[in-house]
PDB file of N, CA and C in Angstrom:
ATOM      1  N   UNK A   1     -50.312 -23.998  -6.828  1.00  0.00           N
ATOM      2  CA  UNK A   1     -49.744 -23.041  -7.746  1.00  0.00           C
ATOM      3  C   UNK A   1     -49.471 -21.704  -7.046  1.00  0.00           C
ATOM      4  N   UNK A   2     -50.416 -21.277  -6.196  1.00  0.00           N
ATOM      5  CA  UNK A   2     -50.237 -20.017  -5.481  1.00  0.00           C
ATOM      6  C   UNK A   2     -49.034 -20.090  -4.560  1.00  0.00           C
ATOM      7  N   UNK A   3     -48.845 -21.263  -3.914  1.00  0.00           N
ATOM      8  CA  UNK A   3     -47.698 -21.419  -3.022  1.00  0.00           C
ATOM      9  C   UNK A   3     -46.386 -21.321  -3.780  1.00  0.00           C
ATOM     10  N   UNK A   4     -46.356 -21.874  -4.993  1.00  0.00           N
ATOM     11  CA  UNK A   4     -45.150 -21.803  -5.814  1.00  0.00           C
ATOM     12  C   UNK A   4     -44.817 -20.350  -6.157  1.00  0.00           C
ATOM     13  N   UNK A   5     -45.843 -19.601  -6.510  1.00  0.00           N
ATOM     14  CA  UNK A   5     -45.639 -18.191  -6.856  1.00  0.00           C
ATOM     15  C   UNK A   5     -45.187 -17.407  -5.620  1.00  0.00           C
ATOM     16  N   UNK A   6     -45.802 -17.688  -4.486  1.00  0.00           N
ATOM     17  CA  UNK A   6     -45.396 -17.024  -3.243  1.00  0.00           C
ATOM     18  C   UNK A   6     -43.951 -17.361  -2.883  1.00  0.00           C
ATOM     19  N   UNK A   7     -43.598 -18.639  -3.030  1.00  0.00           N
ATOM     20  CA  UNK A   7     -42.229 -19.068  -2.729  1.00  0.00           C
ATOM     21  C   UNK A   7     -41.249 -18.391  -3.676  1.00  0.00           C
ATOM     22  N   UNK A   8     -41.634 -18.295  -4.937  1.00  0.00           N
ATOM     23  CA  UNK A   8     -40.783 -17.614  -5.914  1.00  0.00           C
ATOM     24  C   UNK A   8     -40.635 -16.137  -5.559  1.00  0.00           C
ATOM     25  N   UNK A   9     -41.712 -15.518  -5.123  1.00  0.00           N
ATOM     26  CA  UNK A   9     -41.659 -14.119  -4.700  1.00  0.00           C
ATOM     27  C   UNK A   9     -40.712 -13.920  -3.526  1.00  0.00           C
ATOM     28  N   UNK A  10     -40.752 -14.836  -2.568  1.00  0.00           N
ATOM     29  CA  UNK A  10     -39.857 -14.764  -1.412  1.00  0.00           C
ATOM     30  C   UNK A  10     -38.410 -14.894  -1.868  1.00  0.00           C
ATOM     31  N   UNK A  11     -38.159 -15.834  -2.756  1.00  0.00           N
ATOM     32  CA  UNK A  11     -36.785 -16.029  -3.245  1.00  0.00           C
ATOM     33  C   UNK A  11     -36.298 -14.814  -4.026  1.00  0.00           C
ATOM     34  N   UNK A  12     -37.184 -14.214  -4.804  1.00  0.00           N
ATOM     35  CA  UNK A  12     -36.812 -13.010  -5.564  1.00  0.00           C
ATOM     36  C   UNK A  12     -36.499 -11.864  -4.611  1.00  0.00           C
ATOM     37  N   UNK A  13     -37.309 -11.695  -3.584  1.00  0.00           N
ATOM     38  CA  UNK A  13     -37.054 -10.645  -2.576  1.00  0.00           C
ATOM     39  C   UNK A  13     -35.706 -10.864  -1.903  1.00  0.00           C
ATOM     40  N   UNK A  14     -35.413 -12.111  -1.557  1.00  0.00           N
ATOM     41  CA  UNK A  14     -34.135 -12.440  -0.925  1.00  0.00           C
ATOM     42  C   UNK A  14     -32.983 -12.130  -1.886  1.00  0.00           C
ATOM     43  N   UNK A  15     -33.160 -12.512  -3.150  1.00  0.00           N
ATOM     44  CA  UNK A  15     -32.132 -12.247  -4.156  1.00  0.00           C
ATOM     45  C   UNK A  15     -31.906 -10.747  -4.331  1.00  0.00           C
ATOM     46  N   UNK A  16     -32.992  -9.980  -4.353  1.00  0.00           N
ATOM     47  CA  UNK A  16     -32.862  -8.531  -4.479  1.00  0.00           C
ATOM     48  C   UNK A  16     -32.134  -7.936  -3.277  1.00  0.00           C
ATOM     49  N   UNK A  17     -32.407  -8.466  -2.093  1.00  0.00           N
ATOM     50  CA  UNK A  17     -31.705  -8.011  -0.892  1.00  0.00           C
ATOM     51  C   UNK A  17     -30.211  -8.302  -0.966  1.00  0.00           C
ATOM     52  N   UNK A  18     -29.887  -9.491  -1.435  1.00  0.00           N
ATOM     53  CA  UNK A  18     -28.476  -9.858  -1.578  1.00  0.00           C
ATOM     54  C   UNK A  18     -27.797  -8.968  -2.611  1.00  0.00           C
ATOM     55  N   UNK A  19     -28.477  -8.730  -3.729  1.00  0.00           N
ATOM     56  CA  UNK A  19     -27.907  -7.865  -4.764  1.00  0.00           C
ATOM     57  C   UNK A  19     -27.656  -6.457  -4.227  1.00  0.00           C
ATOM     58  N   UNK A  20     -28.583  -5.933  -3.459  1.00  0.00           N
ATOM     59  CA  UNK A  20     -28.422  -4.583  -2.886  1.00  0.00           C
ATOM     60  C   UNK A  20     -27.225  -4.551  -1.947  1.00  0.00           C
ATOM     61  N   UNK A  21     -27.141  -5.581  -1.081  1.00  0.00           N
ATOM     62  CA  UNK A  21     -26.028  -5.645  -0.133  1.00  0.00           C
ATOM     63  C   UNK A  21     -24.693  -5.733  -0.869  1.00  0.00           C
ATOM     64  N   UNK A  22     -24.630  -6.556  -1.905  1.00  0.00           N
ATOM     65  CA  UNK A  22     -23.392  -6.710  -2.670  1.00  0.00           C
ATOM     66  C   UNK A  22     -23.044  -5.442  -3.443  1.00  0.00           C
ATOM     67  N   UNK A  23     -24.048  -4.763  -3.959  1.00  0.00           N
ATOM     68  CA  UNK A  23     -23.813  -3.501  -4.661  1.00  0.00           C
ATOM     69  C   UNK A  23     -23.241  -2.459  -3.701  1.00  0.00           C
ATOM     70  N   UNK A  24     -23.815  -2.373  -2.512  1.00  0.00           N
ATOM     71  CA  UNK A  24     -23.316  -1.436  -1.500  1.00  0.00           C
ATOM     72  C   UNK A  24     -21.888  -1.782  -1.086  1.00  0.00           C
ATOM     73  N   UNK A  25     -21.654  -3.076  -0.878  1.00  0.00           N
ATOM     74  CA  UNK A  25     -20.317  -3.505  -0.473  1.00  0.00           C
ATOM     75  C   UNK A  25     -19.299  -3.226  -1.578  1.00  0.00           C
ATOM     76  N   UNK A  26     -19.693  -3.460  -2.814  1.00  0.00           N
ATOM     77  CA  UNK A  26     -18.810  -3.194  -3.939  1.00  0.00           C
ATOM     78  C   UNK A  26     -18.445  -1.712  -3.999  1.00  0.00           C
ATOM     79  N   UNK A  27     -19.414  -0.841  -3.805  1.00  0.00           N
ATOM     80  CA  UNK A  27     -19.157   0.605  -3.823  1.00  0.00           C
ATOM     81  C   UNK A  27     -18.205   0.985  -2.687  1.00  0.00           C
ATOM     82  N   UNK A  28     -18.423   0.400  -1.508  1.00  0.00           N
ATOM     83  CA  UNK A  28     -17.550   0.675  -0.367  1.00  0.00           C
ATOM     84  C   UNK A  28     -16.129   0.202  -0.640  1.00  0.00           C
ATOM     85  N   UNK A  29     -15.996  -0.994  -1.211  1.00  0.00           N
ATOM     86  CA  UNK A  29     -14.670  -1.531  -1.515  1.00  0.00           C
ATOM     87  C   UNK A  29     -13.962  -0.717  -2.593  1.00  0.00           C
ATOM     88  N   UNK A  30     -14.710  -0.236  -3.578  1.00  0.00           N
ATOM     89  CA  UNK A  30     -14.107   0.607  -4.612  1.00  0.00           C
ATOM     90  C   UNK A  30     -13.599   1.913  -4.016  1.00  0.00           C
ATOM     91  N   UNK A  31     -14.348   2.480  -3.082  1.00  0.00           N
ATOM     92  CA  UNK A  31     -13.911   3.711  -2.417  1.00  0.00           C
ATOM     93  C   UNK A  31     -12.658   3.441  -1.593  1.00  0.00           C
ATOM     94  N   UNK A  32     -12.617   2.312  -0.891  1.00  0.00           N
ATOM     95  CA  UNK A  32     -11.427   1.958  -0.107  1.00  0.00           C
ATOM     96  C   UNK A  32     -10.224   1.759  -1.015  1.00  0.00           C
ATOM     97  N   UNK A  33     -10.431   1.119  -2.152  1.00  0.00           N
ATOM     98  CA  UNK A  33      -9.345   0.893  -3.099  1.00  0.00           C
ATOM     99  C   UNK A  33      -8.802   2.222  -3.616  1.00  0.00           C
ATOM    100  N   UNK A  34      -9.690   3.133  -3.968  1.00  0.00           N
ATOM    101  CA  UNK A  34      -9.255   4.447  -4.451  1.00  0.00           C
ATOM    102  C   UNK A  34      -8.444   5.172  -3.384  1.00  0.00           C
ATOM    103  N   UNK A  35      -8.909   5.126  -2.153  1.00  0.00           N
ATOM    104  CA  UNK A  35      -8.190   5.774  -1.050  1.00  0.00           C
ATOM    105  C   UNK A  35      -6.831   5.116  -0.838  1.00  0.00           C
ATOM    106  N   UNK A  36      -6.775   3.810  -0.912  1.00  0.00           N
ATOM    107  CA  UNK A  36      -5.500   3.103  -0.746  1.00  0.00           C
ATOM    108  C   UNK A  36      -4.530   3.450  -1.870  1.00  0.00           C
ATOM    109  N   UNK A  37      -5.040   3.558  -3.077  1.00  0.00           N
ATOM    110  CA  UNK A  37      -4.174   3.927  -4.203  1.00  0.00           C
ATOM    111  C   UNK A  37      -3.627   5.341  -4.022  1.00  0.00           C
ATOM    112  N   UNK A  38      -4.459   6.261  -3.538  1.00  0.00           N
ATOM    113  CA  UNK A  38      -3.985   7.631  -3.275  1.00  0.00           C
ATOM    114  C   UNK A  38      -2.921   7.628  -2.183  1.00  0.00           C
ATOM    115  N   UNK A  39      -3.170   6.865  -1.123  1.00  0.00           N
ATOM    116  CA  UNK A  39      -2.211   6.775  -0.026  1.00  0.00           C
ATOM    117  C   UNK A  39      -0.892   6.183  -0.509  1.00  0.00           C
ATOM    118  N   UNK A  40      -0.968   5.122  -1.312  1.00  0.00           N
ATOM    119  CA  UNK A  40       0.253   4.508  -1.845  1.00  0.00           C
ATOM    120  C   UNK A  40       1.037   5.489  -2.700  1.00  0.00           C
ATOM    121  N   UNK A  41       0.350   6.256  -3.506  1.00  0.00           N
ATOM    122  CA  UNK A  41       1.032   7.238  -4.361  1.00  0.00           C
ATOM    123  C   UNK A  41       1.716   8.303  -3.503  1.00  0.00           C
ATOM    124  N   UNK A  42       1.033   8.759  -2.459  1.00  0.00           N
ATOM    125  CA  UNK A  42       1.637   9.742  -1.552  1.00  0.00           C
ATOM    126  C   UNK A  42       2.874   9.161  -0.867  1.00  0.00           C
ATOM    127  N   UNK A  43       2.782   7.903  -0.450  1.00  0.00           N
ATOM    128  CA  UNK A  43       3.923   7.261   0.198  1.00  0.00           C
ATOM    129  C   UNK A  43       5.092   7.106  -0.782  1.00  0.00           C
ATOM    130  N   UNK A  44       4.791   6.757  -2.025  1.00  0.00           N
ATOM    131  CA  UNK A  44       5.849   6.656  -3.042  1.00  0.00           C
ATOM    132  C   UNK A  44       6.541   7.999  -3.222  1.00  0.00           C
ATOM    133  N   UNK A  45       5.759   9.070  -3.276  1.00  0.00           N
ATOM    134  CA  UNK A  45       6.330  10.402  -3.441  1.00  0.00           C
ATOM    135  C   UNK A  45       7.203  10.765  -2.245  1.00  0.00           C
ATOM    136  N   UNK A  46       6.730  10.439  -1.037  1.00  0.00           N
ATOM    137  CA  UNK A  46       7.521  10.725   0.170  1.00  0.00           C
ATOM    138  C   UNK A  46       8.813   9.920   0.181  1.00  0.00           C
ATOM    139  N   UNK A  47       8.739   8.659  -0.240  1.00  0.00           N
ATOM    140  CA  UNK A  47       9.945   7.827  -0.290  1.00  0.00           C
ATOM    141  C   UNK A  47      10.940   8.363  -1.318  1.00  0.00           C
ATOM    142  N   UNK A  48      10.440   8.785  -2.471  1.00  0.00           N
ATOM    143  CA  UNK A  48      11.318   9.360  -3.487  1.00  0.00           C
ATOM    144  C   UNK A  48      11.983  10.623  -2.970  1.00  0.00           C
ATOM    145  N   UNK A  49      11.214  11.454  -2.275  1.00  0.00           N
ATOM    146  CA  UNK A  49      11.757  12.680  -1.703  1.00  0.00           C
ATOM    147  C   UNK A  49      12.829  12.359  -0.662  1.00  0.00           C
ATOM    148  N   UNK A  50      12.537  11.396   0.208  1.00  0.00           N
ATOM    149  CA  UNK A  50      13.508  11.005   1.235  1.00  0.00           C
ATOM    150  C   UNK A  50      14.755  10.419   0.591  1.00  0.00           C
ATOM    151  N   UNK A  51      14.583   9.618  -0.438  1.00  0.00           N
ATOM    152  CA  UNK A  51      15.731   9.031  -1.143  1.00  0.00           C
ATOM    153  C   UNK A  51      16.603  10.143  -1.737  1.00  0.00           C
ATOM    154  N   UNK A  52      15.970  11.123  -2.337  1.00  0.00           N
ATOM    155  CA  UNK A  52      16.721  12.239  -2.928  1.00  0.00           C
ATOM    156  C   UNK A  52      17.502  13.002  -1.861  1.00  0.00           C
ATOM    157  N   UNK A  53      16.866  13.233  -0.703  1.00  0.00           N
ATOM    158  CA  UNK A  53      17.556  13.942   0.374  1.00  0.00           C
ATOM    159  C   UNK A  53      18.731  13.141   0.914  1.00  0.00           C
ATOM    160  N   UNK A  54      18.559  11.824   1.059  1.00  0.00           N
ATOM    161  CA  UNK A  54      19.654  10.977   1.544  1.00  0.00           C
ATOM    162  C   UNK A  54      20.793  10.968   0.532  1.00  0.00           C
ATOM    163  N   UNK A  55      20.461  10.835  -0.746  1.00  0.00           N
ATOM    164  CA  UNK A  55      21.496  10.847  -1.776  1.00  0.00           C
ATOM    165  C   UNK A  55      22.232  12.178  -1.794  1.00  0.00           C
ATOM    166  N   UNK A  56      21.510  13.277  -1.624  1.00  0.00           N
ATOM    167  CA  UNK A  56      22.152  14.594  -1.596  1.00  0.00           C
ATOM    168  C   UNK A  56      23.056  14.710  -0.372  1.00  0.00           C
ATOM    169  N   UNK A  57      22.609  14.212   0.766  1.00  0.00           N
ATOM    170  CA  UNK A  57      23.426  14.254   1.976  1.00  0.00           C
ATOM    171  C   UNK A  57      24.675  13.402   1.806  1.00  0.00           C
ATOM    172  N   UNK A  58      24.543  12.229   1.214  1.00  0.00           N
ATOM    173  CA  UNK A  58      25.701  11.361   0.979  1.00  0.00           C
ATOM    174  C   UNK A  58      26.687  12.015   0.012  1.00  0.00           C
ATOM    175  N   UNK A  59      26.170  12.716  -0.972  1.00  0.00           N
ATOM    176  CA  UNK A  59      27.041  13.372  -1.946  1.00  0.00           C
ATOM    177  C   UNK A  59      27.861  14.483  -1.296  1.00  0.00           C
ATOM    178  N   UNK A  60      27.361  15.059  -0.214  1.00  0.00           N
ATOM    179  CA  UNK A  60      28.077  16.148   0.464  1.00  0.00           C
ATOM    180  C   UNK A  60      29.130  15.637   1.440  1.00  0.00           C
ATOM    181  N   UNK A  61      29.116  14.342   1.757  1.00  0.00           N
ATOM    182  CA  UNK A  61      30.094  13.800   2.693  1.00  0.00           C
ATOM    183  C   UNK A  61      31.481  13.828   2.062  1.00  0.00           C
ATOM    184  N   UNK A  62      32.504  14.101   2.866  1.00  0.00           N
ATOM    185  CA  UNK A  62      33.865  14.124   2.300  1.00  0.00           C
ATOM    186  C   UNK A  62      34.285  12.717   1.869  1.00  0.00           C
ATOM    187  N   UNK A  63      35.062  12.677   0.803  1.00  0.00           N
ATOM    188  CA  UNK A  63      35.506  11.408   0.241  1.00  0.00           C
ATOM    189  C   UNK A  63      36.797  10.949   0.907  1.00  0.00           C
ATOM    190  N   UNK A  64      37.635  11.862   1.350  1.00  0.00           N
ATOM    191  CA  UNK A  64      38.921  11.493   1.931  1.00  0.00           C
ATOM    192  C   UNK A  64      38.730  10.719   3.218  1.00  0.00           C
ATOM    193  N   UNK A  65      39.636   9.777   3.462  1.00  0.00           N
ATOM    194  CA  UNK A  65      39.557   9.000   4.677  1.00  0.00           C
ATOM    195  C   UNK A  65      38.710   7.766   4.568  1.00  0.00           C
ATOM    196  N   UNK A  66      38.001   7.615   3.480  1.00  0.00           N
ATOM    197  CA  UNK A  66      37.186   6.423   3.283  1.00  0.00           C
ATOM    198  C   UNK A  66      38.025   5.325   2.680  1.00  0.00           C
ATOM    199  N   UNK A  67      37.763   4.120   3.097  1.00  0.00           N
ATOM    200  CA  UNK A  67      38.428   2.973   2.483  1.00  0.00           C
ATOM    201  C   UNK A  67      37.361   2.034   1.958  1.00  0.00           C
ATOM    202  N   UNK A  68      37.671   1.426   0.851  1.00  0.00           N
ATOM    203  CA  UNK A  68      36.742   0.439   0.308  1.00  0.00           C
ATOM    204  C   UNK A  68      37.076  -0.908   0.910  1.00  0.00           C
ATOM    205  N   UNK A  69      36.258  -1.869   0.696  1.00  0.00           N
ATOM    206  CA  UNK A  69      36.490  -3.202   1.247  1.00  0.00           C
ATOM    207  C   UNK A  69      37.764  -3.804   0.661  1.00  0.00           C
ATOM    208  N   UNK A  70      38.036  -3.547  -0.593  1.00  0.00           N
ATOM    209  CA  UNK A  70      39.231  -4.097  -1.229  1.00  0.00           C
ATOM    210  C   UNK A  70      40.486  -3.458  -0.638  1.00  0.00           C
ATOM    211  N   UNK A  71      40.436  -2.163  -0.313  1.00  0.00           N
ATOM    212  CA  UNK A  71      41.594  -1.469   0.229  1.00  0.00           C
ATOM    213  C   UNK A  71      41.890  -1.922   1.638  1.00  0.00           C
ATOM    214  N   UNK A  72      40.887  -2.226   2.428  1.00  0.00           N
ATOM    215  CA  UNK A  72      41.103  -2.584   3.818  1.00  0.00           C
ATOM    216  C   UNK A  72      41.536  -4.036   3.984  1.00  0.00           C
ATOM    217  N   UNK A  73      41.420  -4.828   2.951  1.00  0.00           N
ATOM    218  CA  UNK A  73      41.779  -6.258   3.060  1.00  0.00           C
ATOM    219  C   UNK A  73      43.252  -6.505   2.955  1.00  0.00           C
TER     220      UNK A  73
END
């Protein structure tokens, strides 16, 4: 009976160790996810800004002298 209790104690200690490790890993992964989401949002903002600048630059290009695909055929 004592051996069973000791074995159970060992298994409980092992389980507690695994739970601690998983809890720590979960916290680390949540922090990484938050950082990745912030980075993605910053990249989206930069892409939107770049898109706006390209569109503004294209709008300033002269229209004369351009041919469309239908006109050149």
